[in-house]
Amino acid sequence: MLSDADVAALYDVLSPWNPALSPGDRFYDTWVMAAGSVLDVGCGTGAMLTLAREQGHRGRLVGLDPDRAALDRARRRSDVDWVEGTAAGATADARFDLAIMTGHAFQCLVTDDALRSSLAAIHAALRGGGHFVFETRHPQARAWEDWNPSNAVGVVAPVAGTDRALRVWHEVESVAADVVTFAGTAADPDGTVLHTDRSVLRFLAPAPLNARLADAGFEIGAQYGDWDRGPLTGTSREIVTVARRR
Ligand SMILES: C[S@@+](CC[C@H](N)C(=O)[O-])C[C@H]1O[C@@H](n2cnc3c(N)ncnc32)[C@H](O)[C@@H]1O
């Protein structure tokens, strides 16, 4: 079995934060380093803000996430504020220059209520003219069709402090309108299952996404089809959005 701490450590192995290698990480790192203060919503294990501090960011950095084990990992860095909670619970601070959601965390906002309350709280956390920057997978690319056990990968990850070989895979359980439910599994190389958890993600198309942002008081500054700022087209896999608080 894997502990919650093991699962958080495995996340960092599967999704390392590396602006030198990943266009997405580079895109967000540029925004973070240029902003005086940053609220990272759904910060997970905190890798983005941790690197920002290491790179010399001197402003206010706050990471917000409901997953305690992920935050415990983030708390290895004590000069960033780590807050346990959901996007909807972001403090109405009205002072952040930038709110950011990376790693498709935005898609964890599944219900209409969660979207509305989260966007309202993020809006309230920003100063006038502050930016909300995030990506969501474009539903037209049907990314979930690749989430099946035939795409299992082998990794070596720290489990209870010792490096251990694991196999990890995803399996979709249902696709209902724009909501996809799937299980993520980690197993020993012989297939003995060590951990499974279920996730639910929403795949909003550009039009409903932009309508919800407008309702919450944001205007769209830019919208791209990838993190290299390519245009949003009929084949884009991502909707990368730069929204501005009105
Ligand atoms: C795929 S992880 C991304 C973590 C990190 N941002 C990254 O880029 O590696 C998604 C994160 O969203 C968080 N999350 C889920 N529901 C949330 C909510 N309602 N508000 C804020 N964060 C949420 C999860 O706990 C998880 O840490």
PDB file of N, CA and C in Angstrom, residues 34-116:
ATOM      1  N   ALA A  34       7.416  37.471 -13.190  1.00  0.00           N
ATOM      2  CA  ALA A  34       7.149  38.879 -13.535  1.00  0.00           C
ATOM      3  C   ALA A  34       6.116  39.520 -12.607  1.00  0.00           C
ATOM      4  N   ALA A  35       5.462  38.701 -11.760  1.00  0.00           N
ATOM      5  CA  ALA A  35       4.381  39.230 -10.906  1.00  0.00           C
ATOM      6  C   ALA A  35       4.921  39.552  -9.516  1.00  0.00           C
ATOM      7  N   GLY A  36       4.423  40.627  -8.919  1.00  0.00           N
ATOM      8  CA  GLY A  36       4.867  40.996  -7.570  1.00  0.00           C
ATOM      9  C   GLY A  36       4.337  40.039  -6.515  1.00  0.00           C
ATOM     10  N   SER A  37       3.107  39.527  -6.724  1.00  0.00           N
ATOM     11  CA  SER A  37       2.508  38.605  -5.747  1.00  0.00           C
ATOM     12  C   SER A  37       1.684  37.577  -6.509  1.00  0.00           C
ATOM     13  N   VAL A  38       1.738  36.323  -6.004  1.00  0.00           N
ATOM     14  CA  VAL A  38       1.154  35.212  -6.754  1.00  0.00           C
ATOM     15  C   VAL A  38       0.352  34.313  -5.824  1.00  0.00           C
ATOM     16  N   LEU A  39      -0.871  33.973  -6.255  1.00  0.00           N
ATOM     17  CA  LEU A  39      -1.686  32.954  -5.592  1.00  0.00           C
ATOM     18  C   LEU A  39      -1.751  31.749  -6.524  1.00  0.00           C
ATOM     19  N   ASP A  40      -1.155  30.628  -6.077  1.00  0.00           N
ATOM     20  CA  ASP A  40      -1.150  29.392  -6.874  1.00  0.00           C
ATOM     21  C   ASP A  40      -2.303  28.516  -6.380  1.00  0.00           C
ATOM     22  N   VAL A  41      -3.377  28.461  -7.165  1.00  0.00           N
ATOM     23  CA  VAL A  41      -4.605  27.759  -6.763  1.00  0.00           C
ATOM     24  C   VAL A  41      -4.498  26.303  -7.237  1.00  0.00           C
ATOM     25  N   GLY A  42      -4.615  25.357  -6.279  1.00  0.00           N
ATOM     26  CA  GLY A  42      -4.385  23.951  -6.628  1.00  0.00           C
ATOM     27  C   GLY A  42      -2.899  23.715  -6.801  1.00  0.00           C
ATOM     28  N   CYS A  43      -2.134  24.215  -5.819  1.00  0.00           N
ATOM     29  CA  CYS A  43      -0.659  24.212  -5.935  1.00  0.00           C
ATOM     30  C   CYS A  43      -0.070  22.815  -5.800  1.00  0.00           C
ATOM     31  N   GLY A  44      -0.857  21.845  -5.302  1.00  0.00           N
ATOM     32  CA  GLY A  44      -0.333  20.488  -5.131  1.00  0.00           C
ATOM     33  C   GLY A  44       0.887  20.478  -4.239  1.00  0.00           C
ATOM     34  N   THR A  45       1.960  19.860  -4.710  1.00  0.00           N
ATOM     35  CA  THR A  45       3.170  19.729  -3.900  1.00  0.00           C
ATOM     36  C   THR A  45       4.034  20.998  -3.902  1.00  0.00           C
ATOM     37  N   GLY A  46       3.567  22.039  -4.592  1.00  0.00           N
ATOM     38  CA  GLY A  46       4.178  23.354  -4.448  1.00  0.00           C
ATOM     39  C   GLY A  46       5.431  23.598  -5.279  1.00  0.00           C
ATOM     40  N   ALA A  47       5.655  22.765  -6.282  1.00  0.00           N
ATOM     41  CA  ALA A  47       6.926  22.845  -7.012  1.00  0.00           C
ATOM     42  C   ALA A  47       7.109  24.187  -7.729  1.00  0.00           C
ATOM     43  N   MET A  48       6.013  24.761  -8.249  1.00  0.00           N
ATOM     44  CA  MET A  48       6.163  25.996  -9.027  1.00  0.00           C
ATOM     45  C   MET A  48       6.635  27.152  -8.140  1.00  0.00           C
ATOM     46  N   LEU A  49       5.983  27.346  -6.985  1.00  0.00           N
ATOM     47  CA  LEU A  49       6.373  28.471  -6.129  1.00  0.00           C
ATOM     48  C   LEU A  49       7.711  28.205  -5.438  1.00  0.00           C
ATOM     49  N   THR A  50       7.973  26.925  -5.167  1.00  0.00           N
ATOM     50  CA  THR A  50       9.273  26.577  -4.578  1.00  0.00           C
ATOM     51  C   THR A  50      10.397  27.006  -5.525  1.00  0.00           C
ATOM     52  N   LEU A  51      10.231  26.688  -6.812  1.00  0.00           N
ATOM     53  CA  LEU A  51      11.265  27.083  -7.772  1.00  0.00           C
ATOM     54  C   LEU A  51      11.324  28.598  -7.913  1.00  0.00           C
ATOM     55  N   ALA A  52      10.153  29.252  -7.867  1.00  0.00           N
ATOM     56  CA  ALA A  52      10.156  30.713  -7.983  1.00  0.00           C
ATOM     57  C   ALA A  52      11.015  31.334  -6.885  1.00  0.00           C
ATOM     58  N   ARG A  53      10.873  30.852  -5.640  1.00  0.00           N
ATOM     59  CA  ARG A  53      11.710  31.367  -4.543  1.00  0.00           C
ATOM     60  C   ARG A  53      13.189  31.072  -4.818  1.00  0.00           C
ATOM     61  N   GLU A  54      13.448  29.832  -5.252  1.00  0.00           N
ATOM     62  CA  GLU A  54      14.851  29.468  -5.514  1.00  0.00           C
ATOM     63  C   GLU A  54      15.454  30.363  -6.591  1.00  0.00           C
ATOM     64  N   GLN A  55      14.610  30.795  -7.520  1.00  0.00           N
ATOM     65  CA  GLN A  55      15.086  31.660  -8.602  1.00  0.00           C
ATOM     66  C   GLN A  55      15.173  33.119  -8.173  1.00  0.00           C
ATOM     67  N   GLY A  56      14.781  33.411  -6.921  1.00  0.00           N
ATOM     68  CA  GLY A  56      14.968  34.764  -6.394  1.00  0.00           C
ATOM     69  C   GLY A  56      13.712  35.612  -6.351  1.00  0.00           C
ATOM     70  N   HIS A  57      12.534  35.009  -6.537  1.00  0.00           N
ATOM     71  CA  HIS A  57      11.309  35.809  -6.403  1.00  0.00           C
ATOM     72  C   HIS A  57      11.234  36.339  -4.975  1.00  0.00           C
ATOM     73  N   ARG A  58      11.009  37.652  -4.811  1.00  0.00           N
ATOM     74  CA  ARG A  58      11.046  38.249  -3.472  1.00  0.00           C
ATOM     75  C   ARG A  58       9.673  38.674  -2.979  1.00  0.00           C
ATOM     76  N   GLY A  59       8.640  38.493  -3.807  1.00  0.00           N
ATOM     77  CA  GLY A  59       7.315  38.973  -3.432  1.00  0.00           C
ATOM     78  C   GLY A  59       6.522  37.948  -2.638  1.00  0.00           C
ATOM     79  N   ARG A  60       5.240  38.237  -2.482  1.00  0.00           N
ATOM     80  CA  ARG A  60       4.347  37.370  -1.706  1.00  0.00           C
ATOM     81  C   ARG A  60       3.950  36.173  -2.563  1.00  0.00           C
ATOM     82  N   LEU A  61       4.184  34.972  -2.043  1.00  0.00           N
ATOM     83  CA  LEU A  61       3.847  33.737  -2.752  1.00  0.00           C
ATOM     84  C   LEU A  61       2.957  32.909  -1.841  1.00  0.00           C
ATOM     85  N   VAL A  62       1.761  32.554  -2.333  1.00  0.00           N
ATOM     86  CA  VAL A  62       0.815  31.759  -1.537  1.00  0.00           C
ATOM     87  C   VAL A  62       0.336  30.588  -2.383  1.00  0.00           C
ATOM     88  N   GLY A  63       0.469  29.385  -1.828  1.00  0.00           N
ATOM     89  CA  GLY A  63      -0.055  28.190  -2.485  1.00  0.00           C
ATOM     90  C   GLY A  63      -1.282  27.705  -1.737  1.00  0.00           C
ATOM     91  N   LEU A  64      -2.320  27.321  -2.469  1.00  0.00           N
ATOM     92  CA  LEU A  64      -3.609  26.922  -1.893  1.00  0.00           C
ATOM     93  C   LEU A  64      -3.997  25.569  -2.473  1.00  0.00           C
ATOM     94  N   ASP A  65      -4.284  24.596  -1.602  1.00  0.00           N
ATOM     95  CA  ASP A  65      -4.696  23.276  -2.105  1.00  0.00           C
ATOM     96  C   ASP A  65      -5.449  22.532  -0.996  1.00  0.00           C
ATOM     97  N   PRO A  66      -6.457  21.734  -1.374  1.00  0.00           N
ATOM     98  CA  PRO A  66      -7.184  20.981  -0.344  1.00  0.00           C
ATOM     99  C   PRO A  66      -6.495  19.686   0.081  1.00  0.00           C
ATOM    100  N   ASP A  67      -5.447  19.272  -0.615  1.00  0.00           N
ATOM    101  CA  ASP A  67      -4.810  17.969  -0.355  1.00  0.00           C
ATOM    102  C   ASP A  67      -3.702  18.137   0.683  1.00  0.00           C
ATOM    103  N   ARG A  68      -3.965  17.667   1.905  1.00  0.00           N
ATOM    104  CA  ARG A  68      -3.025  17.906   3.005  1.00  0.00           C
ATOM    105  C   ARG A  68      -1.669  17.254   2.765  1.00  0.00           C
ATOM    106  N   ALA A  69      -1.659  16.052   2.217  1.00  0.00           N
ATOM    107  CA  ALA A  69      -0.376  15.359   2.000  1.00  0.00           C
ATOM    108  C   ALA A  69       0.466  16.105   0.972  1.00  0.00           C
ATOM    109  N   ALA A  70      -0.182  16.618  -0.062  1.00  0.00           N
ATOM    110  CA  ALA A  70       0.562  17.396  -1.059  1.00  0.00           C
ATOM    111  C   ALA A  70       1.124  18.657  -0.412  1.00  0.00           C
ATOM    112  N   LEU A  71       0.300  19.314   0.423  1.00  0.00           N
ATOM    113  CA  LEU A  71       0.761  20.545   1.085  1.00  0.00           C
ATOM    114  C   LEU A  71       1.897  20.254   2.061  1.00  0.00           C
ATOM    115  N   ASP A  72       1.839  19.100   2.740  1.00  0.00           N
ATOM    116  CA  ASP A  72       2.932  18.751   3.656  1.00  0.00           C
ATOM    117  C   ASP A  72       4.251  18.685   2.895  1.00  0.00           C
ATOM    118  N   ARG A  73       4.181  18.198   1.687  1.00  0.00           N
ATOM    119  CA  ARG A  73       5.387  18.141   0.855  1.00  0.00           C
ATOM    120  C   ARG A  73       5.825  19.560   0.481  1.00  0.00           C
ATOM    121  N   ALA A  74       4.832  20.381   0.123  1.00  0.00           N
ATOM    122  CA  ALA A  74       5.143  21.773  -0.217  1.00  0.00           C
ATOM    123  C   ALA A  74       5.804  22.479   0.963  1.00  0.00           C
ATOM    124  N   ARG A  75       5.386  22.133   2.184  1.00  0.00           N
ATOM    125  CA  ARG A  75       5.845  22.860   3.381  1.00  0.00           C
ATOM    126  C   ARG A  75       7.322  22.628   3.681  1.00  0.00           C
ATOM    127  N   ARG A  76       7.983  21.789   2.896  1.00  0.00           N
ATOM    128  CA  ARG A  76       9.443  21.696   3.056  1.00  0.00           C
ATOM    129  C   ARG A  76      10.071  23.069   2.796  1.00  0.00           C
ATOM    130  N   ARG A  77       9.346  23.920   2.049  1.00  0.00           N
ATOM    131  CA  ARG A  77       9.827  25.277   1.793  1.00  0.00           C
ATOM    132  C   ARG A  77       9.040  26.218   2.701  1.00  0.00           C
ATOM    133  N   SER A  78       9.703  26.852   3.649  1.00  0.00           N
ATOM    134  CA  SER A  78       8.964  27.596   4.674  1.00  0.00           C
ATOM    135  C   SER A  78       8.823  29.082   4.337  1.00  0.00           C
ATOM    136  N   ASP A  79       9.455  29.549   3.251  1.00  0.00           N
ATOM    137  CA  ASP A  79       9.332  30.975   2.932  1.00  0.00           C
ATOM    138  C   ASP A  79       8.278  31.230   1.851  1.00  0.00           C
ATOM    139  N   VAL A  80       7.362  30.261   1.710  1.00  0.00           N
ATOM    140  CA  VAL A  80       6.149  30.425   0.899  1.00  0.00           C
ATOM    141  C   VAL A  80       4.997  30.133   1.859  1.00  0.00           C
ATOM    142  N   ASP A  81       3.867  30.836   1.707  1.00  0.00           N
ATOM    143  CA  ASP A  81       2.690  30.537   2.550  1.00  0.00           C
ATOM    144  C   ASP A  81       1.889  29.421   1.899  1.00  0.00           C
ATOM    145  N   TRP A  82       1.662  28.337   2.642  1.00  0.00           N
ATOM    146  CA  TRP A  82       0.885  27.201   2.121  1.00  0.00           C
ATOM    147  C   TRP A  82      -0.417  27.135   2.891  1.00  0.00           C
ATOM    148  N   VAL A  83      -1.520  27.189   2.181  1.00  0.00           N
ATOM    149  CA  VAL A  83      -2.841  27.263   2.811  1.00  0.00           C
ATOM    150  C   VAL A  83      -3.672  26.066   2.360  1.00  0.00           C
ATOM    151  N   GLU A  84      -4.261  25.374   3.356  1.00  0.00           N
ATOM    152  CA  GLU A  84      -5.101  24.219   3.027  1.00  0.00           C
ATOM    153  C   GLU A  84      -6.521  24.702   2.715  1.00  0.00           C
ATOM    154  N   GLY A  85      -7.008  24.406   1.518  1.00  0.00           N
ATOM    155  CA  GLY A  85      -8.364  24.812   1.174  1.00  0.00           C
ATOM    156  C   GLY A  85      -8.603  24.727  -0.315  1.00  0.00           C
ATOM    157  N   THR A  86      -9.851  24.928  -0.678  1.00  0.00           N
ATOM    158  CA  THR A  86     -10.215  24.879  -2.101  1.00  0.00           C
ATOM    159  C   THR A  86     -10.179  26.288  -2.695  1.00  0.00           C
ATOM    160  N   ALA A  87     -10.275  26.321  -4.012  1.00  0.00           N
ATOM    161  CA  ALA A  87     -10.296  27.613  -4.709  1.00  0.00           C
ATOM    162  C   ALA A  87     -11.425  28.492  -4.181  1.00  0.00           C
ATOM    163  N   ALA A  88     -12.577  27.874  -3.945  1.00  0.00           N
ATOM    164  CA  ALA A  88     -13.743  28.657  -3.501  1.00  0.00           C
ATOM    165  C   ALA A  88     -13.507  29.312  -2.142  1.00  0.00           C
ATOM    166  N   GLY A  89     -12.529  28.785  -1.398  1.00  0.00           N
ATOM    167  CA  GLY A  89     -12.244  29.337  -0.075  1.00  0.00           C
ATOM    168  C   GLY A  89     -11.098  30.329  -0.079  1.00  0.00           C
ATOM    169  N   ALA A  90     -10.617  30.707  -1.262  1.00  0.00           N
ATOM    170  CA  ALA A  90      -9.522  31.691  -1.324  1.00  0.00           C
ATOM    171  C   ALA A  90      -9.967  32.966  -0.622  1.00  0.00           C
ATOM    172  N   THR A  91      -9.075  33.526   0.194  1.00  0.00           N
ATOM    173  CA  THR A  91      -9.461  34.728   0.944  1.00  0.00           C
ATOM    174  C   THR A  91      -9.698  35.887  -0.008  1.00  0.00           C
ATOM    175  N   ALA A  92     -10.732  36.665   0.304  1.00  0.00           N
ATOM    176  CA  ALA A  92     -11.014  37.861  -0.488  1.00  0.00           C
ATOM    177  C   ALA A  92      -9.987  38.917  -0.107  1.00  0.00           C
ATOM    178  N   ASP A  93      -8.905  38.907  -0.799  1.00  0.00           N
ATOM    179  CA  ASP A  93      -7.726  39.677  -0.421  1.00  0.00           C
ATOM    180  C   ASP A  93      -7.570  40.907  -1.320  1.00  0.00           C
ATOM    181  N   ALA A  94      -7.977  40.731  -2.591  1.00  0.00           N
ATOM    182  CA  ALA A  94      -7.946  41.814  -3.582  1.00  0.00           C
ATOM    183  C   ALA A  94      -6.563  42.438  -3.744  1.00  0.00           C
ATOM    184  N   ARG A  95      -5.539  41.668  -3.517  1.00  0.00           N
ATOM    185  CA  ARG A  95      -4.208  42.257  -3.611  1.00  0.00           C
ATOM    186  C   ARG A  95      -3.257  41.507  -4.535  1.00  0.00           C
ATOM    187  N   PHE A  96      -3.617  40.287  -4.912  1.00  0.00           N
ATOM    188  CA  PHE A  96      -2.672  39.520  -5.732  1.00  0.00           C
ATOM    189  C   PHE A  96      -2.606  40.094  -7.155  1.00  0.00           C
ATOM    190  N   ASP A  97      -1.399  40.127  -7.685  1.00  0.00           N
ATOM    191  CA  ASP A  97      -1.219  40.519  -9.091  1.00  0.00           C
ATOM    192  C   ASP A  97      -1.621  39.384 -10.018  1.00  0.00           C
ATOM    193  N   LEU A  98      -1.410  38.139  -9.518  1.00  0.00           N
ATOM    194  CA  LEU A  98      -1.559  36.987 -10.404  1.00  0.00           C
ATOM    195  C   LEU A  98      -2.131  35.815  -9.623  1.00  0.00           C
ATOM    196  N   ALA A  99      -3.170  35.189 -10.187  1.00  0.00           N
ATOM    197  CA  ALA A  99      -3.644  33.883  -9.698  1.00  0.00           C
ATOM    198  C   ALA A  99      -3.416  32.908 -10.834  1.00  0.00           C
ATOM    199  N   ILE A 100      -3.042  31.687 -10.481  1.00  0.00           N
ATOM    200  CA  ILE A 100      -2.590  30.768 -11.507  1.00  0.00           C
ATOM    201  C   ILE A 100      -3.105  29.378 -11.164  1.00  0.00           C
ATOM    202  N   MET A 101      -3.494  28.608 -12.164  1.00  0.00           N
ATOM    203  CA  MET A 101      -3.848  27.190 -11.930  1.00  0.00           C
ATOM    204  C   MET A 101      -3.116  26.374 -12.987  1.00  0.00           C
ATOM    205  N   THR A 102      -2.194  25.527 -12.555  1.00  0.00           N
ATOM    206  CA  THR A 102      -1.394  24.733 -13.488  1.00  0.00           C
ATOM    207  C   THR A 102      -1.744  23.256 -13.347  1.00  0.00           C
ATOM    208  N   GLY A 103      -1.179  22.451 -14.236  1.00  0.00           N
ATOM    209  CA  GLY A 103      -1.374  20.999 -14.152  1.00  0.00           C
ATOM    210  C   GLY A 103      -2.844  20.620 -14.318  1.00  0.00           C
ATOM    211  N   HIS A 104      -3.589  21.433 -15.080  1.00  0.00           N
ATOM    212  CA  HIS A 104      -5.018  21.185 -15.340  1.00  0.00           C
ATOM    213  C   HIS A 104      -5.847  21.152 -14.052  1.00  0.00           C
ATOM    214  N   ALA A 105      -5.347  21.812 -13.003  1.00  0.00           N
ATOM    215  CA  ALA A 105      -6.106  21.860 -11.748  1.00  0.00           C
ATOM    216  C   ALA A 105      -7.482  22.480 -11.972  1.00  0.00           C
ATOM    217  N   PHE A 106      -7.587  23.395 -12.949  1.00  0.00           N
ATOM    218  CA  PHE A 106      -8.884  24.040 -13.228  1.00  0.00           C
ATOM    219  C   PHE A 106      -9.968  23.001 -13.513  1.00  0.00           C
ATOM    220  N   GLN A 107      -9.571  21.868 -14.100  1.00  0.00           N
ATOM    221  CA  GLN A 107     -10.567  20.857 -14.471  1.00  0.00           C
ATOM    222  C   GLN A 107     -11.140  20.119 -13.252  1.00  0.00           C
ATOM    223  N   CYS A 108     -10.512  20.313 -12.087  1.00  0.00           N
ATOM    224  CA  CYS A 108     -11.074  19.750 -10.842  1.00  0.00           C
ATOM    225  C   CYS A 108     -12.325  20.505 -10.418  1.00  0.00           C
ATOM    226  N   LEU A 109     -12.575  21.667 -11.019  1.00  0.00           N
ATOM    227  CA  LEU A 109     -13.798  22.432 -10.716  1.00  0.00           C
ATOM    228  C   LEU A 109     -14.886  21.857 -11.608  1.00  0.00           C
ATOM    229  N   VAL A 110     -15.640  20.911 -11.064  1.00  0.00           N
ATOM    230  CA  VAL A 110     -16.507  20.079 -11.908  1.00  0.00           C
ATOM    231  C   VAL A 110     -17.930  20.621 -11.995  1.00  0.00           C
ATOM    232  N   THR A 111     -18.514  20.954 -10.868  1.00  0.00           N
ATOM    233  CA  THR A 111     -19.928  21.349 -10.909  1.00  0.00           C
ATOM    234  C   THR A 111     -20.049  22.836 -11.259  1.00  0.00           C
ATOM    235  N   ASP A 112     -21.238  23.215 -11.717  1.00  0.00           N
ATOM    236  CA  ASP A 112     -21.484  24.633 -12.003  1.00  0.00           C
ATOM    237  C   ASP A 112     -21.264  25.477 -10.750  1.00  0.00           C
ATOM    238  N   ASP A 113     -21.707  24.951  -9.610  1.00  0.00           N
ATOM    239  CA  ASP A 113     -21.524  25.688  -8.347  1.00  0.00           C
ATOM    240  C   ASP A 113     -20.049  25.878  -8.018  1.00  0.00           C
ATOM    241  N   ALA A 114     -19.260  24.797  -8.193  1.00  0.00           N
ATOM    242  CA  ALA A 114     -17.823  24.888  -7.893  1.00  0.00           C
ATOM    243  C   ALA A 114     -17.150  25.897  -8.824  1.00  0.00           C
ATOM    244  N   LEU A 115     -17.546  25.878 -10.088  1.00  0.00           N
ATOM    245  CA  LEU A 115     -16.955  26.837 -11.028  1.00  0.00           C
ATOM    246  C   LEU A 115     -17.303  28.268 -10.622  1.00  0.00           C
ATOM    247  N   ARG A 116     -18.572  28.481 -10.326  1.00  0.00           N
ATOM    248  CA  ARG A 116     -19.025  29.836  -9.998  1.00  0.00           C
ATOM    249  C   ARG A 116     -18.341  30.346  -8.732  1.00  0.00           C
TER     250      ARG A 116
END
